[in-house]
Amino acid sequence: MRPPPPRSDPGPPFDAPAARRLRAALGMGPEHVAHGMRVSYGLPYVTPGLVVAWERGAAAPGSAEITALAGVLWCAPAELIGRPRTLREYRVARGIAPEDVARAVGVELRGYLRMEESGQWRGNERQSAALARVLALPPPDFVAVTGREAALAGLLRGAATTRWQAQVRPVTRLVPLDQGVVEAVLRELHQDYQGHMTATLGWGGGGSGAGESGREFLDRIVDHFWTAVESRGS
């Protein structure tokens, strides 16, 4: 009797069409994929029916299964994963073991795993820069998957509405960007917001109109920030 699949952690978002396409390109049937996962990766419960269920979206593979499936299909795990949403999903997509990430950033494995589970990154600036490097995280994704987007939005609103200079250091602690880039972008956001408010008042829109326009700008402040960063090639 075939043993049931072990309980495992939920996998990252699985790209079922990509898995089906990659298998077909190799001329493999579901039975070949299942056999490879059983023999080469020690997953005795994988059957052709389970492979078909993954490809149809009726079931979702876990992290270990995605890694094994990628090995059988001769591709990187990232090719079988939709857009990662969490730190753990990014790590799995890159095919990197948690031990390797912990070593690269200079934290204990247990501490790193706790941060993955909570979704809150607590590393210092040096460790944050190392994390972004080892996982090849673009800065917007780094901020999102480490649970820092809400904090960044608050700092950016402060920069736009009050003294932007006071927010340079706090923003630099959150985002792995050069301080000179942060300074230029915060200055630009402040000028854009203040100029927008002044122009709105000058058009006779009144305080309520100006307030509404200002709120709309601030609601999208994180998007404005990354657009300005991208325009500087960072």
JSON list of C-alpha atoms in Angstrom, two decimals:
[
{"chain": "A", "resi": 1, "resn": "MET", "atom": "CA", "xyz": [0.00, 0.00, 0.00]},
{"chain": "A", "resi": 2, "resn": "ARG", "atom": "CA", "xyz": [1.41, 3.37, -1.01]},
{"chain": "A", "resi": 3, "resn": "PRO", "atom": "CA", "xyz": [2.10, 5.64, 1.99]},
{"chain": "A", "resi": 4, "resn": "PRO", "atom": "CA", "xyz": [0.10, 8.88, 2.16]},
{"chain": "A", "resi": 5, "resn": "PRO", "atom": "CA", "xyz": [1.86, 12.14, 1.41]},
{"chain": "A", "resi": 6, "resn": "PRO", "atom": "CA", "xyz": [3.50, 13.65, 4.49]},
{"chain": "A", "resi": 7, "resn": "ARG", "atom": "CA", "xyz": [2.20, 16.87, 5.92]},
{"chain": "A", "resi": 8, "resn": "SER", "atom": "CA", "xyz": [4.36, 19.71, 4.68]},
{"chain": "A", "resi": 9, "resn": "ASP", "atom": "CA", "xyz": [4.38, 23.46, 4.74]},
{"chain": "A", "resi": 10, "resn": "PRO", "atom": "CA", "xyz": [2.16, 25.19, 2.16]},
{"chain": "A", "resi": 11, "resn": "GLY", "atom": "CA", "xyz": [4.01, 25.84, -1.04]},
{"chain": "A", "resi": 12, "resn": "PRO", "atom": "CA", "xyz": [4.38, 29.14, -2.85]},
{"chain": "A", "resi": 13, "resn": "PRO", "atom": "CA", "xyz": [1.91, 30.09, -5.60]},
{"chain": "A", "resi": 14, "resn": "PHE", "atom": "CA", "xyz": [2.24, 27.32, -8.19]},
{"chain": "A", "resi": 15, "resn": "ASP", "atom": "CA", "xyz": [2.24, 28.06, -11.92]},
{"chain": "A", "resi": 16, "resn": "ALA", "atom": "CA", "xyz": [0.32, 25.01, -13.17]},
{"chain": "A", "resi": 17, "resn": "PRO", "atom": "CA", "xyz": [0.37, 25.96, -16.90]},
{"chain": "A", "resi": 18, "resn": "ALA", "atom": "CA", "xyz": [4.15, 26.41, -16.74]},
{"chain": "A", "resi": 19, "resn": "ALA", "atom": "CA", "xyz": [4.58, 22.93, -15.24]},
{"chain": "A", "resi": 20, "resn": "ARG", "atom": "CA", "xyz": [2.43, 21.38, -17.94]},
{"chain": "A", "resi": 21, "resn": "ARG", "atom": "CA", "xyz": [4.25, 23.30, -20.68]},
{"chain": "A", "resi": 22, "resn": "LEU", "atom": "CA", "xyz": [7.71, 22.35, -19.41]},
{"chain": "A", "resi": 23, "resn": "ARG", "atom": "CA", "xyz": [6.76, 18.67, -19.14]},
{"chain": "A", "resi": 24, "resn": "ALA", "atom": "CA", "xyz": [5.35, 18.63, -22.68]},
{"chain": "A", "resi": 25, "resn": "ALA", "atom": "CA", "xyz": [8.46, 20.37, -24.04]},
{"chain": "A", "resi": 26, "resn": "LEU", "atom": "CA", "xyz": [10.58, 17.53, -22.65]},
{"chain": "A", "resi": 27, "resn": "GLY", "atom": "CA", "xyz": [8.31, 14.91, -24.19]},
{"chain": "A", "resi": 28, "resn": "MET", "atom": "CA", "xyz": [7.54, 13.46, -20.76]},
{"chain": "A", "resi": 29, "resn": "GLY", "atom": "CA", "xyz": [4.28, 12.01, -19.53]},
{"chain": "A", "resi": 30, "resn": "PRO", "atom": "CA", "xyz": [2.93, 12.44, -15.99]},
{"chain": "A", "resi": 31, "resn": "GLU", "atom": "CA", "xyz": [4.14, 8.91, -15.26]},
{"chain": "A", "resi": 32, "resn": "HIS", "atom": "CA", "xyz": [7.72, 9.88, -16.11]},
{"chain": "A", "resi": 33, "resn": "VAL", "atom": "CA", "xyz": [7.55, 12.91, -13.83]},
{"chain": "A", "resi": 34, "resn": "ALA", "atom": "CA", "xyz": [6.08, 10.89, -10.97]},
{"chain": "A", "resi": 35, "resn": "HIS", "atom": "CA", "xyz": [8.71, 8.18, -11.39]},
{"chain": "A", "resi": 36, "resn": "GLY", "atom": "CA", "xyz": [11.53, 10.73, -11.30]},
{"chain": "A", "resi": 37, "resn": "MET", "atom": "CA", "xyz": [10.18, 12.35, -8.15]},
{"chain": "A", "resi": 38, "resn": "ARG", "atom": "CA", "xyz": [9.83, 8.99, -6.42]},
{"chain": "A", "resi": 39, "resn": "VAL", "atom": "CA", "xyz": [13.20, 7.56, -7.40]},
{"chain": "A", "resi": 40, "resn": "SER", "atom": "CA", "xyz": [15.45, 10.62, -7.45]},
{"chain": "A", "resi": 41, "resn": "TYR", "atom": "CA", "xyz": [13.86, 12.75, -4.72]},
{"chain": "A", "resi": 42, "resn": "GLY", "atom": "CA", "xyz": [12.45, 10.21, -2.28]},
{"chain": "A", "resi": 43, "resn": "LEU", "atom": "CA", "xyz": [8.78, 11.19, -2.60]},
{"chain": "A", "resi": 44, "resn": "PRO", "atom": "CA", "xyz": [7.12, 7.74, -2.76]},
{"chain": "A", "resi": 45, "resn": "TYR", "atom": "CA", "xyz": [3.56, 9.09, -2.70]},
{"chain": "A", "resi": 46, "resn": "VAL", "atom": "CA", "xyz": [3.82, 11.01, -5.99]},
{"chain": "A", "resi": 47, "resn": "THR", "atom": "CA", "xyz": [1.68, 9.33, -8.64]},
{"chain": "A", "resi": 48, "resn": "PRO", "atom": "CA", "xyz": [0.85, 10.30, -12.23]},
{"chain": "A", "resi": 49, "resn": "GLY", "atom": "CA", "xyz": [-2.60, 11.26, -10.98]},
{"chain": "A", "resi": 50, "resn": "LEU", "atom": "CA", "xyz": [-1.10, 13.68, -8.47]},
{"chain": "A", "resi": 51, "resn": "VAL", "atom": "CA", "xyz": [1.08, 15.26, -11.16]},
{"chain": "A", "resi": 52, "resn": "VAL", "atom": "CA", "xyz": [-2.01, 15.74, -13.35]},
{"chain": "A", "resi": 53, "resn": "ALA", "atom": "CA", "xyz": [-3.88, 17.27, -10.38]},
{"chain": "A", "resi": 54, "resn": "TRP", "atom": "CA", "xyz": [-1.07, 19.80, -9.89]},
{"chain": "A", "resi": 55, "resn": "GLU", "atom": "CA", "xyz": [-1.11, 20.70, -13.57]},
{"chain": "A", "resi": 56, "resn": "ARG", "atom": "CA", "xyz": [-4.90, 21.18, -13.53]},
{"chain": "A", "resi": 57, "resn": "GLY", "atom": "CA", "xyz": [-4.83, 23.28, -10.38]},
{"chain": "A", "resi": 58, "resn": "ALA", "atom": "CA", "xyz": [-6.86, 20.72, -8.47]},
{"chain": "A", "resi": 59, "resn": "ALA", "atom": "CA", "xyz": [-4.01, 20.32, -5.96]},
{"chain": "A", "resi": 60, "resn": "ALA", "atom": "CA", "xyz": [-0.97, 22.38, -5.06]},
{"chain": "A", "resi": 61, "resn": "PRO", "atom": "CA", "xyz": [2.54, 21.05, -4.43]},
{"chain": "A", "resi": 62, "resn": "GLY", "atom": "CA", "xyz": [4.43, 22.05, -1.32]},
{"chain": "A", "resi": 63, "resn": "SER", "atom": "CA", "xyz": [7.86, 23.64, -1.26]},
{"chain": "A", "resi": 64, "resn": "ALA", "atom": "CA", "xyz": [9.79, 20.34, -1.26]},
{"chain": "A", "resi": 65, "resn": "GLU", "atom": "CA", "xyz": [7.60, 18.99, -4.06]},
{"chain": "A", "resi": 66, "resn": "ILE", "atom": "CA", "xyz": [8.17, 22.08, -6.21]},
{"chain": "A", "resi": 67, "resn": "THR", "atom": "CA", "xyz": [11.93, 21.72, -5.73]},
{"chain": "A", "resi": 68, "resn": "ALA", "atom": "CA", "xyz": [11.77, 18.04, -6.75]},
{"chain": "A", "resi": 69, "resn": "LEU", "atom": "CA", "xyz": [9.47, 18.78, -9.68]},
{"chain": "A", "resi": 70, "resn": "ALA", "atom": "CA", "xyz": [11.86, 21.44, -10.92]},
{"chain": "A", "resi": 71, "resn": "GLY", "atom": "CA", "xyz": [14.70, 18.92, -10.76]},
{"chain": "A", "resi": 72, "resn": "VAL", "atom": "CA", "xyz": [12.77, 16.40, -12.82]},
{"chain": "A", "resi": 73, "resn": "LEU", "atom": "CA", "xyz": [11.75, 19.04, -15.37]},
{"chain": "A", "resi": 74, "resn": "TRP", "atom": "CA", "xyz": [15.29, 20.45, -15.60]},
{"chain": "A", "resi": 75, "resn": "CYS", "atom": "CA", "xyz": [14.26, 23.98, -14.66]},
{"chain": "A", "resi": 76, "resn": "ALA", "atom": "CA", "xyz": [14.70, 26.41, -11.79]},
{"chain": "A", "resi": 77, "resn": "PRO", "atom": "CA", "xyz": [12.02, 26.34, -9.07]},
{"chain": "A", "resi": 78, "resn": "ALA", "atom": "CA", "xyz": [11.25, 29.97, -9.95]},
{"chain": "A", "resi": 79, "resn": "GLU", "atom": "CA", "xyz": [9.94, 28.79, -13.34]},
{"chain": "A", "resi": 80, "resn": "LEU", "atom": "CA", "xyz": [7.19, 26.85, -11.56]},
{"chain": "A", "resi": 81, "resn": "ILE", "atom": "CA", "xyz": [6.19, 29.63, -9.20]},
{"chain": "A", "resi": 82, "resn": "GLY", "atom": "CA", "xyz": [3.93, 32.61, -9.70]},
{"chain": "A", "resi": 83, "resn": "ARG", "atom": "CA", "xyz": [4.89, 35.97, -8.28]},
{"chain": "A", "resi": 84, "resn": "PRO", "atom": "CA", "xyz": [6.27, 35.32, -4.77]},
{"chain": "A", "resi": 85, "resn": "ARG", "atom": "CA", "xyz": [4.44, 37.09, -1.96]},
{"chain": "A", "resi": 86, "resn": "THR", "atom": "CA", "xyz": [6.50, 36.24, 1.11]},
{"chain": "A", "resi": 87, "resn": "LEU", "atom": "CA", "xyz": [10.11, 35.90, 2.16]},
{"chain": "A", "resi": 88, "resn": "ARG", "atom": "CA", "xyz": [9.83, 32.11, 2.24]},
{"chain": "A", "resi": 89, "resn": "GLU", "atom": "CA", "xyz": [8.27, 32.02, -1.24]},
{"chain": "A", "resi": 90, "resn": "TYR", "atom": "CA", "xyz": [11.12, 34.09, -2.64]},
{"chain": "A", "resi": 91, "resn": "ARG", "atom": "CA", "xyz": [13.66, 31.76, -1.05]},
{"chain": "A", "resi": 92, "resn": "VAL", "atom": "CA", "xyz": [11.94, 28.69, -2.49]},
{"chain": "A", "resi": 93, "resn": "ALA", "atom": "CA", "xyz": [11.66, 30.36, -5.89]},
{"chain": "A", "resi": 94, "resn": "ARG", "atom": "CA", "xyz": [15.43, 30.91, -5.88]},
{"chain": "A", "resi": 95, "resn": "GLY", "atom": "CA", "xyz": [16.03, 27.30, -4.87]},
{"chain": "A", "resi": 96, "resn": "ILE", "atom": "CA", "xyz": [18.07, 28.29, -1.81]},
{"chain": "A", "resi": 97, "resn": "ALA", "atom": "CA", "xyz": [18.05, 26.38, 1.48]},
{"chain": "A", "resi": 98, "resn": "PRO", "atom": "CA", "xyz": [17.19, 28.36, 4.63]},
{"chain": "A", "resi": 99, "resn": "GLU", "atom": "CA", "xyz": [20.57, 27.38, 6.08]},
{"chain": "A", "resi": 100, "resn": "ASP", "atom": "CA", "xyz": [22.32, 29.09, 3.17]},
{"chain": "A", "resi": 101, "resn": "VAL", "atom": "CA", "xyz": [20.29, 32.28, 3.54]},
{"chain": "A", "resi": 102, "resn": "ALA", "atom": "CA", "xyz": [20.90, 32.40, 7.30]},
{"chain": "A", "resi": 103, "resn": "ARG", "atom": "CA", "xyz": [24.62, 31.91, 6.75]},
{"chain": "A", "resi": 104, "resn": "ALA", "atom": "CA", "xyz": [24.79, 34.58, 4.04]},
{"chain": "A", "resi": 105, "resn": "VAL", "atom": "CA", "xyz": [23.05, 37.22, 6.13]},
{"chain": "A", "resi": 106, "resn": "GLY", "atom": "CA", "xyz": [24.78, 36.31, 9.38]},
{"chain": "A", "resi": 107, "resn": "VAL", "atom": "CA", "xyz": [21.87, 35.19, 11.56]},
{"chain": "A", "resi": 108, "resn": "GLU", "atom": "CA", "xyz": [21.11, 31.95, 13.38]},
{"chain": "A", "resi": 109, "resn": "LEU", "atom": "CA", "xyz": [18.97, 29.52, 11.41]},
{"chain": "A", "resi": 110, "resn": "ARG", "atom": "CA", "xyz": [16.30, 29.38, 14.09]},
{"chain": "A", "resi": 111, "resn": "GLY", "atom": "CA", "xyz": [16.05, 33.16, 14.13]},
{"chain": "A", "resi": 112, "resn": "TYR", "atom": "CA", "xyz": [15.83, 33.35, 10.36]},
{"chain": "A", "resi": 113, "resn": "LEU", "atom": "CA", "xyz": [13.06, 30.74, 10.25]},
{"chain": "A", "resi": 114, "resn": "ARG", "atom": "CA", "xyz": [11.10, 32.68, 12.87]},
{"chain": "A", "resi": 115, "resn": "MET", "atom": "CA", "xyz": [11.31, 35.77, 10.65]},
{"chain": "A", "resi": 116, "resn": "GLU", "atom": "CA", "xyz": [10.08, 33.76, 7.67]},
{"chain": "A", "resi": 117, "resn": "GLU", "atom": "CA", "xyz": [7.13, 32.47, 9.69]},
{"chain": "A", "resi": 118, "resn": "SER", "atom": "CA", "xyz": [6.17, 35.89, 11.05]},
{"chain": "A", "resi": 119, "resn": "GLY", "atom": "CA", "xyz": [6.74, 37.77, 7.80]},
{"chain": "A", "resi": 120, "resn": "GLN", "atom": "CA", "xyz": [8.69, 40.42, 9.71]},
{"chain": "A", "resi": 121, "resn": "TRP", "atom": "CA", "xyz": [12.35, 40.89, 8.85]},
{"chain": "A", "resi": 122, "resn": "ARG", "atom": "CA", "xyz": [14.38, 42.14, 11.83]},
{"chain": "A", "resi": 123, "resn": "GLY", "atom": "CA", "xyz": [17.89, 42.24, 10.41]},
{"chain": "A", "resi": 124, "resn": "ASN", "atom": "CA", "xyz": [20.13, 45.29, 10.56]},
{"chain": "A", "resi": 125, "resn": "GLU", "atom": "CA", "xyz": [21.22, 47.31, 7.52]},
{"chain": "A", "resi": 126, "resn": "ARG", "atom": "CA", "xyz": [24.14, 45.04, 6.66]},
{"chain": "A", "resi": 127, "resn": "GLN", "atom": "CA", "xyz": [22.02, 41.92, 7.01]},
{"chain": "A", "resi": 128, "resn": "SER", "atom": "CA", "xyz": [19.22, 43.48, 4.97]},
{"chain": "A", "resi": 129, "resn": "ALA", "atom": "CA", "xyz": [21.62, 44.27, 2.14]},
{"chain": "A", "resi": 130, "resn": "ALA", "atom": "CA", "xyz": [22.92, 40.69, 2.27]},
{"chain": "A", "resi": 131, "resn": "LEU", "atom": "CA", "xyz": [19.37, 39.30, 2.17]},
{"chain": "A", "resi": 132, "resn": "ALA", "atom": "CA", "xyz": [18.54, 41.38, -0.90]},
{"chain": "A", "resi": 133, "resn": "ARG", "atom": "CA", "xyz": [21.70, 40.10, -2.60]},
{"chain": "A", "resi": 134, "resn": "VAL", "atom": "CA", "xyz": [21.35, 36.41, -1.82]},
{"chain": "A", "resi": 135, "resn": "LEU", "atom": "CA", "xyz": [17.68, 36.29, -2.87]},
{"chain": "A", "resi": 136, "resn": "ALA", "atom": "CA", "xyz": [18.15, 38.73, -5.78]},
{"chain": "A", "resi": 137, "resn": "LEU", "atom": "CA", "xyz": [15.31, 40.84, -4.39]},
{"chain": "A", "resi": 138, "resn": "PRO", "atom": "CA", "xyz": [14.43, 44.04, -6.24]},
{"chain": "A", "resi": 139, "resn": "PRO", "atom": "CA", "xyz": [13.99, 46.80, -3.64]},
{"chain": "A", "resi": 140, "resn": "PRO", "atom": "CA", "xyz": [10.16, 46.99, -3.97]},
{"chain": "A", "resi": 141, "resn": "ASP", "atom": "CA", "xyz": [9.88, 43.24, -3.44]},
{"chain": "A", "resi": 142, "resn": "PHE", "atom": "CA", "xyz": [12.33, 43.36, -0.55]},
{"chain": "A", "resi": 143, "resn": "VAL", "atom": "CA", "xyz": [10.14, 45.90, 1.23]},
{"chain": "A", "resi": 144, "resn": "ALA", "atom": "CA", "xyz": [6.94, 43.98, 0.52]},
{"chain": "A", "resi": 145, "resn": "VAL", "atom": "CA", "xyz": [8.10, 40.49, 1.53]},
{"chain": "A", "resi": 146, "resn": "THR", "atom": "CA", "xyz": [9.80, 41.68, 4.72]},
{"chain": "A", "resi": 147, "resn": "GLY", "atom": "CA", "xyz": [6.61, 43.35, 5.96]},
{"chain": "A", "resi": 148, "resn": "ARG", "atom": "CA", "xyz": [7.95, 46.91, 5.76]},
{"chain": "A", "resi": 149, "resn": "GLU", "atom": "CA", "xyz": [5.57, 48.50, 3.26]},
{"chain": "A", "resi": 150, "resn": "ALA", "atom": "CA", "xyz": [3.23, 50.07, 5.83]},
{"chain": "A", "resi": 151, "resn": "ALA", "atom": "CA", "xyz": [6.19, 51.56, 7.73]},
{"chain": "A", "resi": 152, "resn": "LEU", "atom": "CA", "xyz": [7.67, 52.90, 4.48]},
{"chain": "A", "resi": 153, "resn": "ALA", "atom": "CA", "xyz": [4.36, 54.51, 3.52]},
{"chain": "A", "resi": 154, "resn": "GLY", "atom": "CA", "xyz": [4.24, 56.33, 6.86]},
{"chain": "A", "resi": 155, "resn": "LEU", "atom": "CA", "xyz": [7.77, 57.67, 6.47]},
{"chain": "A", "resi": 156, "resn": "LEU", "atom": "CA", "xyz": [7.11, 58.79, 2.90]},
{"chain": "A", "resi": 157, "resn": "ARG", "atom": "CA", "xyz": [3.96, 60.64, 3.93]},
{"chain": "A", "resi": 158, "resn": "GLY", "atom": "CA", "xyz": [6.00, 62.43, 6.56]},
{"chain": "A", "resi": 159, "resn": "ALA", "atom": "CA", "xyz": [8.64, 63.34, 3.98]},
{"chain": "A", "resi": 160, "resn": "ALA", "atom": "CA", "xyz": [6.04, 64.72, 1.58]},
{"chain": "A", "resi": 161, "resn": "THR", "atom": "CA", "xyz": [4.09, 66.73, 4.12]},
{"chain": "A", "resi": 162, "resn": "THR", "atom": "CA", "xyz": [6.75, 67.98, 6.53]},
{"chain": "A", "resi": 163, "resn": "ARG", "atom": "CA", "xyz": [10.58, 67.95, 6.49]},
{"chain": "A", "resi": 164, "resn": "TRP", "atom": "CA", "xyz": [11.84, 65.35, 4.04]},
{"chain": "A", "resi": 165, "resn": "GLN", "atom": "CA", "xyz": [15.38, 65.57, 5.47]},
{"chain": "A", "resi": 166, "resn": "ALA", "atom": "CA", "xyz": [14.22, 64.02, 8.74]},
{"chain": "A", "resi": 167, "resn": "GLN", "atom": "CA", "xyz": [13.04, 60.88, 6.95]},
{"chain": "A", "resi": 168, "resn": "VAL", "atom": "CA", "xyz": [16.21, 60.09, 4.97]},
{"chain": "A", "resi": 169, "resn": "ARG", "atom": "CA", "xyz": [17.88, 57.96, 7.61]},
{"chain": "A", "resi": 170, "resn": "PRO", "atom": "CA", "xyz": [14.72, 56.02, 8.64]},
{"chain": "A", "resi": 171, "resn": "VAL", "atom": "CA", "xyz": [13.87, 55.26, 5.00]},
{"chain": "A", "resi": 172, "resn": "THR", "atom": "CA", "xyz": [17.44, 54.10, 4.32]},
{"chain": "A", "resi": 173, "resn": "ARG", "atom": "CA", "xyz": [17.13, 51.67, 7.24]},
{"chain": "A", "resi": 174, "resn": "LEU", "atom": "CA", "xyz": [14.04, 50.13, 5.63]},
{"chain": "A", "resi": 175, "resn": "VAL", "atom": "CA", "xyz": [15.07, 50.08, 1.98]},
{"chain": "A", "resi": 176, "resn": "PRO", "atom": "CA", "xyz": [18.35, 48.72, 0.53]},
{"chain": "A", "resi": 177, "resn": "LEU", "atom": "CA", "xyz": [19.08, 51.87, -1.49]},
{"chain": "A", "resi": 178, "resn": "ASP", "atom": "CA", "xyz": [21.96, 54.30, -1.59]},
{"chain": "A", "resi": 179, "resn": "GLN", "atom": "CA", "xyz": [21.40, 57.24, 0.74]},
{"chain": "A", "resi": 180, "resn": "GLY", "atom": "CA", "xyz": [21.97, 59.70, -2.11]},
{"chain": "A", "resi": 181, "resn": "VAL", "atom": "CA", "xyz": [19.13, 58.13, -4.08]},
{"chain": "A", "resi": 182, "resn": "VAL", "atom": "CA", "xyz": [16.84, 58.26, -1.06]},
{"chain": "A", "resi": 183, "resn": "GLU", "atom": "CA", "xyz": [17.64, 61.93, -0.48]},
{"chain": "A", "resi": 184, "resn": "ALA", "atom": "CA", "xyz": [16.91, 62.85, -4.11]},
{"chain": "A", "resi": 185, "resn": "VAL", "atom": "CA", "xyz": [13.65, 60.91, -4.20]},
{"chain": "A", "resi": 186, "resn": "LEU", "atom": "CA", "xyz": [12.34, 62.26, -0.89]},
{"chain": "A", "resi": 187, "resn": "ARG", "atom": "CA", "xyz": [13.14, 65.80, -2.01]},
{"chain": "A", "resi": 188, "resn": "GLU", "atom": "CA", "xyz": [11.25, 65.16, -5.24]},
{"chain": "A", "resi": 189, "resn": "LEU", "atom": "CA", "xyz": [8.23, 63.73, -3.42]},
{"chain": "A", "resi": 190, "resn": "HIS", "atom": "CA", "xyz": [8.15, 66.70, -1.09]},
{"chain": "A", "resi": 191, "resn": "GLN", "atom": "CA", "xyz": [8.35, 69.17, -3.96]},
{"chain": "A", "resi": 192, "resn": "ASP", "atom": "CA", "xyz": [5.74, 67.31, -5.99]},
{"chain": "A", "resi": 193, "resn": "TYR", "atom": "CA", "xyz": [3.30, 67.18, -3.10]},
{"chain": "A", "resi": 194, "resn": "GLN", "atom": "CA", "xyz": [3.80, 70.79, -2.05]},
{"chain": "A", "resi": 195, "resn": "GLY", "atom": "CA", "xyz": [3.67, 72.00, -5.65]},
{"chain": "A", "resi": 196, "resn": "HIS", "atom": "CA", "xyz": [0.52, 70.00, -6.27]},
{"chain": "A", "resi": 197, "resn": "MET", "atom": "CA", "xyz": [-1.17, 71.45, -3.21]},
{"chain": "A", "resi": 198, "resn": "THR", "atom": "CA", "xyz": [-0.13, 75.00, -4.09]},
{"chain": "A", "resi": 199, "resn": "ALA", "atom": "CA", "xyz": [-1.36, 74.68, -7.67]},
{"chain": "A", "resi": 200, "resn": "THR", "atom": "CA", "xyz": [-4.69, 73.23, -6.53]},
{"chain": "A", "resi": 201, "resn": "LEU", "atom": "CA", "xyz": [-5.26, 76.13, -4.15]},
{"chain": "A", "resi": 202, "resn": "GLY", "atom": "CA", "xyz": [-4.21, 78.60, -6.83]},
{"chain": "A", "resi": 203, "resn": "TRP", "atom": "CA", "xyz": [-6.86, 77.27, -9.19]},
{"chain": "A", "resi": 204, "resn": "GLY", "atom": "CA", "xyz": [-9.53, 78.28, -6.69]},
{"chain": "A", "resi": 205, "resn": "GLY", "atom": "CA", "xyz": [-10.40, 74.74, -5.74]},
{"chain": "A", "resi": 206, "resn": "GLY", "atom": "CA", "xyz": [-10.69, 75.65, -2.08]},
{"chain": "A", "resi": 207, "resn": "GLY", "atom": "CA", "xyz": [-9.45, 73.82, 0.93]},
{"chain": "A", "resi": 208, "resn": "SER", "atom": "CA", "xyz": [-11.61, 70.72, 0.46]},
{"chain": "A", "resi": 209, "resn": "GLY", "atom": "CA", "xyz": [-10.48, 70.23, -3.14]},
{"chain": "A", "resi": 210, "resn": "ALA", "atom": "CA", "xyz": [-6.87, 70.67, -2.21]},
{"chain": "A", "resi": 211, "resn": "GLY", "atom": "CA", "xyz": [-7.30, 68.24, 0.66]},
{"chain": "A", "resi": 212, "resn": "GLU", "atom": "CA", "xyz": [-8.80, 65.59, -1.58]},
{"chain": "A", "resi": 213, "resn": "SER", "atom": "CA", "xyz": [-6.02, 65.93, -4.15]},
{"chain": "A", "resi": 214, "resn": "GLY", "atom": "CA", "xyz": [-3.44, 65.73, -1.41]},
{"chain": "A", "resi": 215, "resn": "ARG", "atom": "CA", "xyz": [-5.02, 62.59, 0.03]},
{"chain": "A", "resi": 216, "resn": "GLU", "atom": "CA", "xyz": [-5.00, 60.93, -3.38]},
{"chain": "A", "resi": 217, "resn": "PHE", "atom": "CA", "xyz": [-1.29, 61.72, -3.76]},
{"chain": "A", "resi": 218, "resn": "LEU", "atom": "CA", "xyz": [-0.51, 60.36, -0.30]},
{"chain": "A", "resi": 219, "resn": "ASP", "atom": "CA", "xyz": [-2.59, 57.23, -0.85]},
{"chain": "A", "resi": 220, "resn": "ARG", "atom": "CA", "xyz": [-0.26, 56.31, -3.72]},
{"chain": "A", "resi": 221, "resn": "ILE", "atom": "CA", "xyz": [2.92, 57.59, -2.09]},
{"chain": "A", "resi": 222, "resn": "VAL", "atom": "CA", "xyz": [4.69, 54.21, -2.20]},
{"chain": "A", "resi": 223, "resn": "ASP", "atom": "CA", "xyz": [4.02, 53.90, -5.95]},
{"chain": "A", "resi": 224, "resn": "HIS", "atom": "CA", "xyz": [5.31, 57.45, -6.47]},
{"chain": "A", "resi": 225, "resn": "PHE", "atom": "CA", "xyz": [8.42, 56.55, -4.50]},
{"chain": "A", "resi": 226, "resn": "TRP", "atom": "CA", "xyz": [9.30, 53.48, -6.56]},
{"chain": "A", "resi": 227, "resn": "THR", "atom": "CA", "xyz": [8.56, 55.30, -9.82]},
{"chain": "A", "resi": 228, "resn": "ALA", "atom": "CA", "xyz": [11.01, 58.01, -8.82]},
{"chain": "A", "resi": 229, "resn": "VAL", "atom": "CA", "xyz": [13.60, 55.42, -7.77]},
{"chain": "A", "resi": 230, "resn": "GLU", "atom": "CA", "xyz": [13.24, 53.57, -11.06]},
{"chain": "A", "resi": 231, "resn": "SER", "atom": "CA", "xyz": [13.70, 56.80, -13.02]},
{"chain": "A", "resi": 232, "resn": "ARG", "atom": "CA", "xyz": [17.16, 57.06, -11.43]},
{"chain": "A", "resi": 233, "resn": "GLY", "atom": "CA", "xyz": [18.13, 53.60, -12.59]},
{"chain": "A", "resi": 234, "resn": "SER", "atom": "CA", "xyz": [18.34, 52.11, -9.09]}
]
